[in-house]
């Protein structure tokens, strides 16, 4: 059985296009359309639920419900034909992978490869190993693709090999790292002697132990520190994966750490980058980080996200924001909800006030000790905490199936010192609201607006995505409740996304 070793140790495109450019040509009665929108609970009852790209079902993840799209492949070998049947696969069995891994895939309810997996897996698994840069949204099977590649390349024949890191996965947050560990545990559960190690920031009172495992999942700064202190041996690594690679390479600090980590690894390592979006400047950077890489891109112009109804709430000031949030509390607990705020101090203050008034909420920010963060996200996944207040630390990659509402208590913005006009952060907005309406489910996002600057940023978002965000009137809370409950209860949200 796989075990986790406790080592206490974008720009326009992609998701933006999916929300702002729905395909109106496909009738909703088409069988395929119905299956895409089928609620997860219906799929589970029918026994036909496919597993997720993100968290496995054991961790409360969503079902993978794959929409139509075309996968474009660009091979680093210009003489090769990307349309050659050798570069596509219709069945996992055709890949010649270990039967025990196939058994793990079956346990995850993967019956056949998703479209991204059809094209990515033959390229990932080819020998000698080649680098890969993949642009692929959540819900398309990318996590399972790079995990399958890693498990297929492990040597677990000796105790020394089992305790020597052979693959490294880097993620921007400890929460996403732990989610990936969950996928590895489920897919690799039939591989005897598979040991998974985590390299995430340790609690201040704990001493890191030597990482003796075959797969390491961690955050860049901690991994770099562990390699330098020889807590982690890097000489045996064969595969390096960056998940949410655009964020990792573009974010100040993380990009430098990723480069330094790569400089400490064997030159022959296979580099795999996956991200939902690759802005041009990041793509150029990625091609240097993973030289001579095969590239996979989803042609996503036809995609839609029908499932997120975008609303906004007009508030007179910050105190009015808080009053409206408290008024919304009953609706927040219909399913699970995430409240996004700008700063750790705001998260702590809102949590403190709401708890004092008798409301049950949880808070998760980067300032909380690691083990406490783990406990909070586990409670949220399990439904013990229904309302989670957080900063952008949870904006990317986290998959919790029960989330039906996202609150932008503070509209996300790009920090630009010295600039007079405040600039909305479009990609963070999309990643935030993407925590709800996951894979065929429905959801609501509500943005709070309390100043002219915030109103301007909301307008920037509407113009950028060519969409209308509907105002809800707080003078009539019965109507507000009716709008939200109707949306959550329908099988498909009827939001106006550029229509």
Short mmCIF file of C-alpha atoms in Angstrom, two decimals:
data_model
loop_
_atom_site.label_atom_id
_atom_site.label_comp_id
_atom_site.label_asym_id
_atom_site.label_seq_id
_atom_site.Cartn_x
_atom_site.Cartn_y
_atom_site.Cartn_z
CA UNK A 1 0.00 0.00 0.00
CA UNK A 2 1.14 3.49 -0.67
CA UNK A 3 1.92 5.52 2.43
CA UNK A 4 2.53 9.20 2.93
CA UNK A 5 5.70 9.76 4.88
CA UNK A 6 5.01 12.57 7.32
CA UNK A 7 8.07 14.67 6.76
CA UNK A 8 7.38 17.80 8.49
CA UNK A 9 9.16 18.70 6.48
CA UNK A 10 -2.09 34.77 -16.72
CA UNK A 11 -3.34 36.71 -19.42
CA UNK A 12 -6.34 36.30 -21.69
CA UNK A 13 -7.24 32.85 -22.92
CA UNK A 14 -8.06 29.47 -21.43
CA UNK A 15 -10.54 29.75 -18.57
CA UNK A 16 -11.26 33.34 -19.55
CA UNK A 17 -12.40 32.24 -22.99
CA UNK A 18 -14.49 29.46 -21.47
CA UNK A 19 -16.48 31.87 -19.38
CA UNK A 20 -16.86 34.73 -21.81
CA UNK A 21 -17.49 32.80 -25.02
CA UNK A 22 -20.12 30.10 -24.53
CA UNK A 23 -20.97 27.93 -27.48
CA UNK A 24 -24.59 28.74 -28.22
CA UNK A 25 -24.79 26.51 -31.27
CA UNK A 26 -25.16 23.24 -29.35
CA UNK A 27 -28.75 22.49 -28.31
CA UNK A 28 -29.03 21.70 -24.62
CA UNK A 29 -31.07 18.59 -25.34
CA UNK A 30 -28.12 16.94 -27.08
CA UNK A 31 -27.13 13.77 -25.16
CA UNK A 32 -23.54 14.93 -24.78
CA UNK A 33 -24.63 18.27 -23.35
CA UNK A 34 -26.86 16.55 -20.87
CA UNK A 35 -24.06 14.28 -19.68
CA UNK A 36 -21.72 17.24 -19.24
CA UNK A 37 -24.23 19.04 -17.04
CA UNK A 38 -25.39 15.98 -15.15
CA UNK A 39 -25.00 16.66 -11.45
CA UNK A 40 -22.38 14.54 -9.72
CA UNK A 41 -24.89 12.93 -7.39
CA UNK A 42 -26.91 11.67 -10.39
CA UNK A 43 -23.74 10.31 -11.98
CA UNK A 44 -22.81 8.53 -8.77
CA UNK A 45 -26.26 6.96 -8.50
CA UNK A 46 -25.96 5.66 -12.03
CA UNK A 47 -22.53 4.19 -11.25
CA UNK A 48 -20.95 6.08 -14.12
CA UNK A 49 -19.07 8.83 -12.30
CA UNK A 50 -15.57 9.30 -13.63
CA UNK A 51 -12.85 10.39 -11.25
CA UNK A 52 -11.46 13.84 -10.93
CA UNK A 53 -8.52 15.75 -12.17
CA UNK A 54 -7.93 17.21 -8.72
CA UNK A 55 -8.79 15.62 -5.38
CA UNK A 56 -9.83 11.94 -5.42
CA UNK A 57 -13.31 11.01 -4.24
CA UNK A 58 -11.88 9.97 -0.86
CA UNK A 59 -10.93 13.63 -0.32
CA UNK A 60 -14.28 14.99 -1.46
CA UNK A 61 -13.23 15.91 -5.01
CA UNK A 62 -15.48 16.57 -8.01
CA UNK A 63 -16.25 14.27 -10.90
CA UNK A 64 -14.36 14.77 -14.14
CA UNK A 65 -17.00 15.70 -16.70
CA UNK A 66 -15.16 16.34 -19.89
CA UNK A 67 -16.48 18.92 -22.37
CA UNK A 68 -15.67 18.88 -26.08
CA UNK A 69 -12.38 20.34 -27.17
CA UNK A 70 -9.57 19.70 -29.62
CA UNK A 71 -6.05 18.91 -28.44
CA UNK A 72 -3.27 20.47 -30.47
CA UNK A 73 0.17 18.85 -30.32
CA UNK A 74 3.47 20.46 -31.26
CA UNK A 75 6.39 18.05 -31.26
CA UNK A 76 9.94 19.15 -30.53
CA UNK A 77 11.09 16.82 -33.31
CA UNK A 78 10.01 18.86 -36.32
CA UNK A 79 10.42 15.82 -38.58
CA UNK A 80 7.79 13.89 -36.63
CA UNK A 81 4.10 13.89 -37.51
CA UNK A 82 1.92 14.92 -34.52
CA UNK A 83 -1.06 13.17 -36.16
CA UNK A 84 0.76 9.83 -36.22
CA UNK A 85 -1.37 7.22 -34.37
CA UNK A 86 1.70 6.45 -32.24
CA UNK A 87 1.16 9.80 -30.51
CA UNK A 88 -2.37 9.00 -29.37
CA UNK A 89 -3.92 6.23 -27.30
CA UNK A 90 -7.55 5.22 -26.73
CA UNK A 91 -7.07 2.72 -23.89
CA UNK A 92 -4.79 2.73 -20.85
CA UNK A 93 -3.96 -0.92 -21.55
CA UNK A 94 -2.35 0.09 -24.89
CA UNK A 95 0.33 2.05 -23.00
CA UNK A 96 1.94 -1.11 -21.65
CA UNK A 97 1.86 0.17 -18.08
CA UNK A 98 2.13 -1.93 -14.91
CA UNK A 99 -1.11 -3.88 -14.23
CA UNK A 100 -0.99 -2.64 -10.62
CA UNK A 101 -1.19 0.96 -11.85
CA UNK A 102 -4.09 -0.02 -14.14
CA UNK A 103 -5.80 -1.43 -11.06
CA UNK A 104 -5.26 1.92 -9.30
CA UNK A 105 -6.77 3.77 -12.28
CA UNK A 106 -9.77 1.47 -12.14
CA UNK A 107 -10.16 2.21 -8.43
CA UNK A 108 -10.27 5.92 -9.35
CA UNK A 109 -13.08 5.22 -11.86
CA UNK A 110 -10.94 6.10 -14.88
CA UNK A 111 -12.26 3.85 -17.63
CA UNK A 112 -10.54 5.40 -20.62
CA UNK A 113 -8.11 8.28 -21.17
CA UNK A 114 -9.47 11.82 -21.33
CA UNK A 115 -8.63 13.79 -24.47
CA UNK A 116 -5.59 15.43 -22.89
CA UNK A 117 -4.43 12.01 -21.63
CA UNK A 118 -4.87 10.42 -25.08
CA UNK A 119 -2.23 12.77 -26.47
CA UNK A 120 -0.08 13.48 -23.40
CA UNK A 121 0.54 9.96 -22.10
CA UNK A 122 2.33 8.52 -25.17
CA UNK A 123 4.59 11.61 -25.18
CA UNK A 124 5.20 11.48 -21.42
CA UNK A 125 5.92 7.75 -21.35
CA UNK A 126 8.16 7.59 -24.44
CA UNK A 127 11.83 6.65 -24.03
CA UNK A 128 14.24 8.27 -23.83
CA UNK A 129 12.09 10.66 -21.72
CA UNK A 130 11.16 13.99 -23.32
CA UNK A 131 10.12 17.26 -21.65
CA UNK A 132 6.48 18.33 -21.94
CA UNK A 133 4.71 21.68 -21.63
CA UNK A 134 0.93 21.22 -21.34
CA UNK A 135 -1.83 23.81 -21.22
CA UNK A 136 -4.86 22.13 -19.73
CA UNK A 137 -7.75 23.32 -17.55
CA UNK A 138 -8.82 21.73 -14.29
CA UNK A 139 -11.07 18.78 -14.88
CA UNK A 140 -9.27 17.46 -17.96
CA UNK A 141 -7.13 14.79 -16.29
CA UNK A 142 -3.74 16.49 -16.14
CA UNK A 143 -2.97 15.50 -12.52
CA UNK A 144 -3.67 11.85 -13.28
CA UNK A 145 -1.52 12.11 -16.44
CA UNK A 146 1.63 13.30 -14.72
CA UNK A 147 1.09 10.96 -11.74
CA UNK A 148 0.74 7.97 -14.08
CA UNK A 149 3.98 8.94 -15.83
CA UNK A 150 5.79 9.18 -12.49
CA UNK A 151 4.50 5.85 -11.14
CA UNK A 152 5.48 4.15 -14.42
CA UNK A 153 9.08 5.38 -14.10
CA UNK A 154 9.71 4.37 -10.47
CA UNK A 155 12.12 1.60 -9.53
CA UNK A 156 10.78 -0.03 -6.35
CA UNK A 157 12.77 -3.27 -6.59
CA UNK A 158 15.10 -2.61 -3.66
CA UNK A 159 14.81 -0.94 -0.26
CA UNK A 160 17.45 1.60 -1.27
CA UNK A 161 15.48 2.56 -4.40
CA UNK A 162 12.23 2.81 -2.42
CA UNK A 163 13.88 5.30 -0.03
CA UNK A 164 15.62 7.37 -2.73
CA UNK A 165 13.63 10.27 -4.27
CA UNK A 166 13.07 9.52 -7.96
CA UNK A 167 10.32 12.03 -8.80
CA UNK A 168 9.61 15.56 -7.57
CA UNK A 169 6.30 17.45 -7.95
CA UNK A 170 6.29 21.17 -7.11
CA UNK A 171 3.06 23.04 -6.30
CA UNK A 172 2.52 26.67 -5.25
CA UNK A 173 0.78 25.87 -1.94
CA UNK A 174 0.85 23.15 0.71
CA UNK A 175 -2.90 22.55 0.15
CA UNK A 176 -2.41 21.73 -3.54
CA UNK A 177 0.65 19.60 -2.65
CA UNK A 178 -1.44 17.55 -0.21
CA UNK A 179 -4.21 17.18 -2.80
CA UNK A 180 -1.69 15.77 -5.30
CA UNK A 181 -0.42 13.36 -2.62
CA UNK A 182 -4.00 12.09 -2.33
CA UNK A 183 -4.11 11.33 -6.06
CA UNK A 184 -0.78 9.45 -5.89
CA UNK A 185 -1.97 7.44 -2.89
CA UNK A 186 -5.13 6.28 -4.66
CA UNK A 187 -3.52 5.58 -8.06
CA UNK A 188 -0.49 3.89 -6.50
CA UNK A 189 -2.31 1.96 -3.79
CA UNK A 190 -1.49 -1.42 -5.37
CA UNK A 191 2.25 -0.69 -5.79
CA UNK A 192 3.98 -2.42 -2.90
CA UNK A 193 6.63 -0.33 -1.09
CA UNK A 194 5.63 2.99 -2.67
CA UNK A 195 6.55 5.72 -0.19
CA UNK A 196 5.39 9.31 -0.70
CA UNK A 197 7.13 12.19 1.06
CA UNK A 198 5.93 15.75 1.52
CA UNK A 199 8.27 18.74 1.49
CA UNK A 200 6.12 21.58 2.79
CA UNK A 201 6.86 24.22 5.44
CA UNK A 202 7.22 22.58 8.85
CA UNK A 203 5.67 23.77 12.09
CA UNK A 204 8.09 26.02 13.96
CA UNK A 205 8.57 23.53 16.80
CA UNK A 206 9.27 20.47 14.62
CA UNK A 207 12.58 19.14 13.32
CA UNK A 208 12.67 17.95 9.71
CA UNK A 209 13.60 14.33 9.16
CA UNK A 210 15.52 12.92 6.22
CA UNK A 211 13.22 12.30 3.26
CA UNK A 212 13.34 8.56 2.57
CA UNK A 213 10.77 8.04 -0.15
CA UNK A 214 10.47 7.46 -3.89
CA UNK A 215 8.14 10.41 -4.69
CA UNK A 216 8.35 13.90 -3.17
CA UNK A 217 5.54 16.46 -3.40
CA UNK A 218 6.31 19.91 -2.07
CA UNK A 219 6.63 23.65 -2.37
CA UNK A 220 9.72 25.19 -4.03
CA UNK A 221 11.23 27.02 -1.04
CA UNK A 222 11.03 24.02 1.30
CA UNK A 223 12.39 21.62 -1.35
CA UNK A 224 15.33 23.95 -2.04
CA UNK A 225 16.07 24.19 1.68
CA UNK A 226 15.89 20.41 2.15
CA UNK A 227 18.23 19.69 -0.76
CA UNK A 228 20.78 22.25 0.50
CA UNK A 229 20.63 20.78 4.02
CA UNK A 230 20.93 17.27 2.55
CA UNK A 231 17.65 16.25 4.15
CA UNK A 232 16.55 15.35 0.62
CA UNK A 233 18.87 13.61 -1.83
CA UNK A 234 18.33 14.93 -5.36
CA UNK A 235 20.89 12.88 -7.32
CA UNK A 236 18.45 10.05 -8.12
CA UNK A 237 15.60 12.20 -9.46
CA UNK A 238 14.28 11.27 -12.91
CA UNK A 239 11.15 13.46 -13.23
CA UNK A 240 10.35 17.06 -12.22
CA UNK A 241 6.72 18.28 -12.47
CA UNK A 242 5.49 21.85 -11.96
CA UNK A 243 1.72 22.06 -11.40
CA UNK A 244 0.09 25.50 -11.90
CA UNK A 245 3.32 26.26 -13.77
CA UNK A 246 2.31 29.73 -15.01
CA UNK A 247 1.79 30.86 -11.42
CA UNK A 248 4.98 29.15 -10.28
CA UNK A 249 7.20 30.70 -12.94
CA UNK A 250 5.60 34.14 -13.01
CA UNK A 251 5.05 34.86 -9.33
CA UNK A 252 7.78 36.88 -7.68
CA UNK A 253 9.88 34.64 -5.46
CA UNK A 254 8.39 31.31 -6.61
CA UNK A 255 9.98 31.59 -10.07
CA UNK A 256 13.43 32.22 -8.59
CA UNK A 257 13.00 29.29 -6.22
CA UNK A 258 11.94 26.97 -9.06
CA UNK A 259 15.03 27.92 -11.07
CA UNK A 260 17.28 27.33 -8.06
CA UNK A 261 15.68 23.96 -7.36
CA UNK A 262 16.15 22.89 -10.99
CA UNK A 263 19.81 23.94 -10.78
CA UNK A 264 20.26 21.43 -7.93
CA UNK A 265 18.79 18.52 -9.92
CA UNK A 266 20.37 16.12 -12.44
CA UNK A 267 20.69 17.64 -15.93
CA UNK A 268 19.05 14.57 -17.48
CA UNK A 269 15.78 15.01 -15.56
CA UNK A 270 12.47 14.93 -17.46
CA UNK A 271 10.71 18.29 -16.95
CA UNK A 272 6.89 18.38 -17.14
CA UNK A 273 4.98 21.69 -16.87
CA UNK A 274 1.18 21.83 -16.64
CA UNK A 275 -0.99 24.91 -16.29
CA UNK A 276 -4.47 26.16 -17.16
CA UNK A 277 -3.04 29.28 -18.81
CA UNK A 278 0.29 30.22 -20.35
CA UNK A 279 0.53 33.94 -21.09
CA UNK A 280 3.05 34.60 -23.87
CA UNK A 281 5.81 35.95 -21.61
CA UNK A 282 5.44 32.95 -19.27
CA UNK A 283 5.37 30.54 -22.22
CA UNK A 284 8.72 31.87 -23.41
CA UNK A 285 10.09 31.40 -19.91
CA UNK A 286 8.62 27.87 -19.73
CA UNK A 287 10.31 26.84 -22.98
CA UNK A 288 13.66 27.77 -21.44
CA UNK A 289 12.85 25.97 -18.19
CA UNK A 290 11.84 22.84 -20.15
CA UNK A 291 14.01 22.97 -23.32
CA UNK A 292 13.16 20.99 -26.46
CA UNK A 293 9.76 20.11 -24.98
CA UNK A 294 6.77 18.60 -26.72
CA UNK A 295 3.78 20.94 -26.32
CA UNK A 296 0.11 20.20 -25.83
CA UNK A 297 -2.59 22.87 -25.99
CA UNK A 298 -6.36 22.58 -25.66
CA UNK A 299 -8.24 24.40 -28.39
CA UNK A 300 -10.76 25.88 -26.00
CA UNK A 301 -12.73 28.38 -28.05
CA UNK A 302 -15.82 26.17 -27.91
CA UNK A 303 -15.77 25.58 -24.19
CA UNK A 304 -18.30 26.98 -21.74
CA UNK A 305 -18.59 27.16 -18.00
CA UNK A 306 -22.32 27.08 -17.45
CA UNK A 307 -22.48 26.74 -13.74
CA UNK A 308 -21.23 29.95 -12.17
CA UNK A 309 -23.79 32.72 -11.76
CA UNK A 310 -21.86 35.95 -11.21
CA UNK A 311 -23.47 38.55 -8.96
CA UNK A 312 -22.34 41.69 -7.13
CA UNK A 313 -23.51 43.41 -3.99
CA UNK A 314 -23.42 47.21 -3.58
CA UNK A 315 -22.15 48.14 -0.09
CA UNK A 316 -21.84 51.64 1.36
CA UNK A 317 -18.54 51.02 3.21
CA UNK A 318 -16.39 48.28 4.79
CA UNK A 319 -18.72 47.93 7.78
CA UNK A 320 -21.67 47.48 5.41
CA UNK A 321 -19.68 44.71 3.69
CA UNK A 322 -19.46 42.86 6.99
CA UNK A 323 -23.19 43.37 7.78
CA UNK A 324 -24.12 41.93 4.38
CA UNK A 325 -21.79 38.98 4.87
CA UNK A 326 -23.49 38.13 8.17
CA UNK A 327 -26.87 38.50 6.46
CA UNK A 328 -25.72 35.99 3.83
CA UNK A 329 -24.55 33.43 6.41
CA UNK A 330 -27.66 31.25 6.16
CA UNK A 331 -27.17 30.96 2.40
CA UNK A 332 -23.43 30.28 2.74
CA UNK A 333 -24.18 27.06 4.60
CA UNK A 334 -26.57 25.62 1.96
CA UNK A 335 -23.51 23.83 0.60
CA UNK A 336 -19.96 24.93 1.36
CA UNK A 337 -18.66 28.43 0.72
CA UNK A 338 -15.31 30.18 0.39
CA UNK A 339 -14.89 33.85 1.32
CA UNK A 340 -11.84 35.43 -0.35
CA UNK A 341 -10.26 38.46 1.32
CA UNK A 342 -7.18 40.53 0.46
CA UNK A 343 -5.11 40.19 3.64
CA UNK A 344 -4.48 37.76 6.48
CA UNK A 345 -5.51 40.49 8.95
CA UNK A 346 -8.93 40.81 7.25
CA UNK A 347 -9.45 37.04 7.42
CA UNK A 348 -8.61 36.96 11.12
CA UNK A 349 -10.82 39.94 11.92
CA UNK A 350 -13.86 38.59 10.04
CA UNK A 351 -13.44 35.14 11.61
CA UNK A 352 -13.13 36.64 15.09
CA UNK A 353 -16.27 38.78 14.70
CA UNK A 354 -18.41 36.06 13.14
CA UNK A 355 -17.44 33.48 15.77
CA UNK A 356 -18.19 36.01 18.53
CA UNK A 357 -21.67 36.42 17.04
CA UNK A 358 -22.26 32.67 17.16
CA UNK A 359 -21.49 31.74 13.52
CA UNK A 360 -19.37 28.70 12.68
CA UNK A 361 -16.54 29.60 10.29
CA UNK A 362 -12.96 28.52 9.63
CA UNK A 363 -10.02 30.59 8.44
CA UNK A 364 -7.03 29.51 6.36
CA UNK A 365 -4.16 31.82 5.44
CA UNK A 366 -0.44 31.53 4.84
CA UNK A 367 0.26 32.83 8.34
CA UNK A 368 -1.16 29.73 10.07
CA UNK A 369 1.13 26.86 11.15
CA UNK A 370 1.27 23.97 8.69
CA UNK A 371 -0.43 21.26 10.74
CA UNK A 372 -3.25 23.67 11.62
CA UNK A 373 -3.73 24.52 7.92
CA UNK A 374 -3.96 20.80 7.16
CA UNK A 375 -6.61 20.33 9.87
CA UNK A 376 -8.68 23.27 8.57
CA UNK A 377 -8.74 22.10 4.93
CA UNK A 378 -9.52 18.53 6.04
CA UNK A 379 -12.48 19.77 8.11
CA UNK A 380 -13.68 21.79 5.13
CA UNK A 381 -13.40 18.82 2.75
CA UNK A 382 -15.28 16.63 5.24
CA UNK A 383 -18.08 19.22 5.60
CA UNK A 384 -17.42 19.81 9.31
CA UNK A 385 -16.71 23.46 8.46
CA UNK A 386 -19.12 24.90 5.91
CA UNK A 387 -17.69 28.42 5.54
CA UNK A 388 -13.99 29.02 4.90
CA UNK A 389 -12.38 32.47 4.98
CA UNK A 390 -9.11 32.58 3.05
CA UNK A 391 -6.69 34.66 1.02
CA UNK A 392 -5.53 33.80 -2.52
CA UNK A 393 -3.66 30.81 -1.06
CA UNK A 394 -6.70 28.69 -2.02
CA UNK A 395 -7.55 30.42 -5.31
CA UNK A 396 -5.81 27.81 -7.49
CA UNK A 397 -6.19 24.10 -8.00
CA UNK A 398 -8.12 23.15 -4.87
CA UNK A 399 -11.04 20.85 -5.68
CA UNK A 400 -13.82 20.46 -3.08
CA UNK A 401 -17.01 19.12 -4.60
CA UNK A 402 -19.47 20.69 -2.15
CA UNK A 403 -18.48 24.34 -2.77
CA UNK A 404 -21.57 26.09 -4.12
CA UNK A 405 -20.72 29.74 -3.38
CA UNK A 406 -17.66 31.98 -3.59
CA UNK A 407 -17.63 35.44 -2.03
CA UNK A 408 -15.14 38.03 -3.29
CA UNK A 409 -15.23 40.08 -0.07
CA UNK A 410 -12.34 42.03 -1.62
CA UNK A 411 -12.10 42.14 -5.41
CA UNK A 412 -8.73 40.66 -6.45
CA UNK A 413 -6.27 43.26 -7.70
CA UNK A 414 -2.73 43.47 -9.01
CA UNK A 415 -0.43 45.25 -6.60
CA UNK A 416 1.01 48.20 -8.50
CA UNK A 417 2.74 50.68 -6.16
CA UNK A 418 2.61 54.27 -7.39
CA UNK A 419 -0.19 53.68 -9.92
CA UNK A 420 -3.27 55.85 -9.36
CA UNK A 421 -5.89 53.55 -10.88
CA UNK A 422 -6.27 50.19 -9.15
CA UNK A 423 -6.07 47.23 -11.54
CA UNK A 424 -8.28 44.14 -11.20
CA UNK A 425 -6.50 40.78 -11.31
CA UNK A 426 -8.52 38.94 -13.97
CA UNK A 427 -6.85 35.55 -13.71
CA UNK A 428 -7.15 35.42 -9.91
CA UNK A 429 -10.83 36.36 -10.23
CA UNK A 430 -11.38 33.43 -12.58
CA UNK A 431 -9.41 31.00 -10.46
CA UNK A 432 -11.35 32.12 -7.38
CA UNK A 433 -14.82 31.73 -8.88
CA UNK A 434 -13.62 28.46 -10.43
CA UNK A 435 -13.62 26.93 -6.93
CA UNK A 436 -17.39 26.59 -7.40
CA UNK A 437 -19.37 25.23 -10.34
CA UNK A 438 -16.85 22.40 -10.64
CA UNK A 439 -17.28 19.89 -13.47
CA UNK A 440 -21.00 20.09 -14.17
CA UNK A 441 -22.15 21.31 -10.78
CA UNK A 442 -23.63 24.75 -10.25
CA UNK A 443 -22.42 27.66 -8.19
CA UNK A 444 -22.71 31.32 -7.35
CA UNK A 445 -20.04 34.00 -7.05
CA UNK A 446 -20.83 37.29 -5.27
CA UNK A 447 -18.43 40.24 -5.37
CA UNK A 448 -18.73 42.95 -2.72
CA UNK A 449 -18.29 46.54 -3.95
CA UNK A 450 -17.96 49.40 -1.43
CA UNK A 451 -15.96 52.15 -3.15
CA UNK A 452 -15.48 53.84 -6.52
CA UNK A 453 -12.16 51.98 -6.95
CA UNK A 454 -13.85 48.61 -6.39
CA UNK A 455 -16.66 49.58 -8.77
CA UNK A 456 -14.08 50.46 -11.42
CA UNK A 457 -12.33 47.10 -10.92
CA UNK A 458 -15.65 45.25 -11.22
CA UNK A 459 -16.26 47.09 -14.52
CA UNK A 460 -12.76 46.13 -15.69
CA UNK A 461 -13.67 42.47 -15.05
CA UNK A 462 -16.97 42.76 -16.95
CA UNK A 463 -15.29 44.43 -19.93
CA UNK A 464 -12.34 42.04 -19.97
CA UNK A 465 -14.58 38.95 -20.08
CA UNK A 466 -17.35 40.59 -22.11
CA UNK A 467 -19.89 39.55 -19.51
CA UNK A 468 -22.55 41.07 -17.27
CA UNK A 469 -22.34 40.63 -13.51
CA UNK A 470 -25.85 40.98 -12.07
CA UNK A 471 -26.54 43.39 -9.19
CA UNK A 472 -28.52 42.02 -6.25
CA UNK A 473 -30.55 44.39 -4.11
CA UNK A 474 -29.84 44.08 -0.39
CA UNK A 475 -33.05 45.96 0.44
CA UNK A 476 -34.97 42.79 -0.34
CA UNK A 477 -33.20 39.81 1.26
CA UNK A 478 -36.06 37.47 0.41
CA UNK A 479 -35.36 38.14 -3.27
CA UNK A 480 -31.60 37.68 -2.74
CA UNK A 481 -32.27 34.34 -1.05
CA UNK A 482 -34.61 33.32 -3.84
CA UNK A 483 -32.05 34.12 -6.58
CA UNK A 484 -29.25 32.20 -4.87
CA UNK A 485 -31.28 29.17 -3.79
CA UNK A 486 -32.84 28.82 -7.25
CA UNK A 487 -29.37 28.88 -8.83
CA UNK A 488 -27.91 26.30 -6.47
CA UNK A 489 -30.91 23.99 -6.85
CA UNK A 490 -31.00 24.04 -10.65
CA UNK A 491 -29.04 21.42 -12.57
CA UNK A 492 -27.40 24.20 -14.54
CA UNK A 493 -26.90 27.85 -13.64
CA UNK A 494 -28.40 30.19 -16.18
CA UNK A 495 -25.78 32.92 -15.88
CA UNK A 496 -25.27 35.37 -18.74
CA UNK A 497 -21.73 34.83 -19.90
CA UNK A 498 -21.35 37.10 -22.88
CA UNK A 499 -24.74 36.16 -24.32
#
